[in-house]
Amino acid sequence: MIMSRIEAPRDEDDAAAAVDRTAGGTPGSPGSPLGDPSTLVDRLLAGLPAGSVLTDPDVTASYANDMASFCPAGAPAVVVLPRSVEDVQHVMRTATELRVPVVPQGARTGLSGAANATDGCVVLSLTKMDRVLEINPVDRVAVVEPGVVNAALSRAVNEHGLYYPPDPSSWEMCTIGGNIGTASGGLCCVKYGVTAEYVLGLDVVLADGRLMSTGRRTAKGVAGYDLTRLFVGSEGSLGIVVKAVLGLRPKPPEQLVLAAEFASASAACDAICRIMEGGHVPSLLELMDRTTVKAVNDLAHMGLPESTEALLLAAFDTTDPAADLAAVGALCEAAGATQVVPAEDAAESELLLQARRLALTALEAVKGTTMIDDVCVPRSRLGEMLAGIDRVAAKYGLTIGVCAHAGDGNTHPTVCFDAQDPDESRRARESFDEIMALGLELGGTITGEHGVGVLKKEWLAREIGPVGLEMQRAVKQVFDPLGILNPGKLF
Amino acid sequence: MIMSRIEAPRDEDDAAAAVDRTAGGTPGSPGSPLGDPSTLVDRLLAGLPAGSVLTDPDVTASYANDMASFCPAGAPAVVVLPRSVEDVQHVMRTATELRVPVVPQGARTGLSGAANATDGCVVLSLTKMDRVLEINPVDRVAVVEPGVVNAALSRAVNEHGLYYPPDPSSWEMCTIGGNIGTASGGLCCVKYGVTAEYVLGLDVVLADGRLMSTGRRTAKGVAGYDLTRLFVGSEGSLGIVVKAVLGLRPKPPEQLVLAAEFASASAACDAICRIMEGGHVPSLLELMDRTTVKAVNDLAHMGLPESTEALLLAAFDTTDPAADLAAVGALCEAAGATQVVPAEDAAESELLLQARRLALTALEAVKGTTMIDDVCVPRSRLGEMLAGIDRVAAKYGLTIGVCAHAGDGNTHPTVCFDAQDPDESRRARESFDEIMALGLELGGTITGEHGVGVLKKEWLAREIGPVGLEMQRAVKQVFDPLGILNPGKLF
């Protein structure tokens, strides 16, 4: 079934009239040298519909950043809001011809600076390409444009009895294209995996404007190299995703949540290991440390138990979630939980999840600014990771709250600091780096789900090594020989 | 926990004595020109343990082929059986220096000729690197060498309450390295997905002998491009996998199987669509057409109902499989099943699965030779696919039996022919091609799980288009600039 919105009518003759020309330059002046912003804007306008090219510096400046701290961003020359594949092709052809960098963006909710503008770039905001083109319950696929908001897709497939699992915290705002670019995770991953596992096929506009299809819409397929997965998590550095075939699952029963309090983080981590070792498959297994619990209470007066050192949330969306929660509750008690409270219904479950969802906002309120880390370790090392973060916080005299997708070993150590205080800012940055080093030492990765972007590019080489880095750079060179696609990210 | 076998002691001094030198040439003669087989063998011997270099032409010839029909194979110059990463590095350094092609092999159970030798190549058989290095029930990972047999790993992880799902039909023989190279599927995929979804990280020896690690051993990780997935299904054309970190699941309850007979393939396909649309998650959903049912009866006298036009097997490994089978049985009846027989216990289930597992062997007995196709279509098009295969069989006057991983839309149309009859052989090849064209027409892929190899390389471009092909070739060039890794496969 097709669920297309009617596309806005195009009138290319109106384009010149509609565009904001405050960026200066004489439009259409013959013989403008390449590199002159007016040449760029004119060339873009020549092939794009009215209203899709923004040049007002106040407006374009608002597209400079995603939500990461400490990441430099440049001033875009122009922002383009394409509405079709052809629009994107025109932008890339123009950018190739003029050697202008292109920074693709979704909702800019990313946390690594991967969507930050570079000086003089074209920001290519895919938010207007937001149609759900197809939802097919027999094939269990959805076909979407990149600008579809995650929550909009989730709700649309729900109406067909289907489920699109990836649920980053920003799901009410973030786009599927952004999720693909950053290979987003979320709370569901412990059972349902990450975005990458739901991307079956892509249409991609290459740096030179050519259109390439990857992958498939079938349940299986192994024809040639898996370029689909190469694009997932590539942060817009290899091409522009303009269409995606996504795999779906049947909608599971509503999940029921349990909360368990522990007198130490180490006991909570022990419980996590016993739960996973015991073969349980929770739909969510989250941890909040004492700092996070206190921050949430301060913000929202939720009455969470502040005496607790670690609060574990486990959920099941099975046919008998109460039985699963009972088994997991017993494991928590055996690991030393001081209290285990299973929710009795969906409303109670939702209340517990709200506390978790507020965590980052609450930590942000502690000192005004946060740096959210994203180190993922083997879950058997989670206890060591949390103990290490405590040591780092003490060493630098900082407040570092940890919430974690604990079932995945994916921690979000969140450094709370006052950005007006240069010394505290410096210590925040140093502690952030030390946490990544610790993650690598424990056999983990510097980023479980947020990506490398600008924030962690110095760390990528430390994780993947010189040979890996060389090969990754060579792959980038294949798809972007001129280096115009989101330059300065990843490497 | 570590489960290493003791590695055979090495004695490099014995190497020269142990090697079979019947391939000719004067060993070690100074100044041997590059390209001289004796130079190649000497250079290999200089860095490899005793017994790992085979040159007897009768022996090396036995390594020329995998199990595909109609695929040309050359004569290897030498077969190497490495026992360590360093051995593999030595082979690749030597091959790079001498510009000699290297064809990596597992158990050679592949069905696309991807493991076929080329003239004068080094066959690199990874079967002796067969250690399970680690099984970790908390992290739910196994770390293995590439030569581990699929069934050996499956049994080893089972003992820890864990499950490694990918189960190609050849699982008692095929190796994990081969499964990774060909991105194997199996019967489990409708619920558990394919090999690719279980490969978290790899150690790969590159064409020039350098070692590269990709991916991770954590549940999540997005540091840089996903090179792991690039190697999965790359048929040994990008590098040599020498170690893999595999994701595991908790061992599910034993599955219970149901058989449903239909008076037409179209009714069976309708049932499949209703089952999947209804949100059911069978652990297996297989179809055998009348030709296959008859062949199995002829071979094994299993007493399957020969009046049936299509036999559907569905299984569930849930906590209440009988309830799931009842629901699915009702859907089959509503779609026109003439009989629905749920197994009452594991023994009855096993009997039904035996029939399915015999399918290819049984079809082979029909005419002596088979060509097994592997076209996968969206499951909503499965009925059209089967009807089309019937038309192709009639057009070419051939017997084409179809068994299918029906829940995935992955068909194995199996052309039965007499290889001694040139005209029938020609018709077999033509019908095989026509079936691929039909698959593409229906929005499918030429290969759901067997790969491209030699068999389908002319078809790859038709599926992925000229731009896709160009980019895939460029990626190959990055990893294998000299073109020595499994040349002539895929492209």
Short mmCIF file of C-alpha atoms in Angstrom, two decimals, chain B residues 1-6 130-136 142-145 148 152-160:
data_model
loop_
_atom_site.label_atom_id
_atom_site.label_comp_id
_atom_site.label_asym_id
_atom_site.label_seq_id
_atom_site.Cartn_x
_atom_site.Cartn_y
_atom_site.Cartn_z
CA MET B 1 36.59 -19.86 28.68
CA ILE B 2 39.19 -21.12 26.30
CA MET B 3 38.82 -24.34 24.37
CA SER B 4 42.01 -24.51 22.40
CA ARG B 5 43.31 -27.66 20.92
CA ILE B 6 47.05 -28.06 21.15
CA ASP B 130 39.69 -24.98 13.20
CA ARG B 131 39.87 -23.93 16.83
CA VAL B 132 37.01 -22.53 18.86
CA LEU B 133 39.02 -19.98 20.81
CA GLU B 134 36.35 -18.79 23.21
CA ILE B 135 32.71 -19.18 24.11
CA ASN B 136 31.36 -16.52 26.46
CA ALA B 142 32.16 -17.09 20.29
CA VAL B 143 35.60 -16.40 18.89
CA VAL B 144 36.63 -18.89 16.23
CA GLU B 145 39.14 -19.66 13.55
CA VAL B 148 35.64 -24.56 12.41
CA ALA B 152 30.99 -28.35 15.58
CA LEU B 153 30.48 -24.75 16.64
CA SER B 154 26.74 -25.22 16.97
CA ARG B 155 27.24 -28.20 19.27
CA ALA B 156 29.96 -26.47 21.28
CA VAL B 157 27.85 -23.41 22.01
CA ASN B 158 24.80 -25.59 22.74
CA GLU B 159 26.68 -27.06 25.68
CA HIS B 160 26.74 -23.56 27.15
#
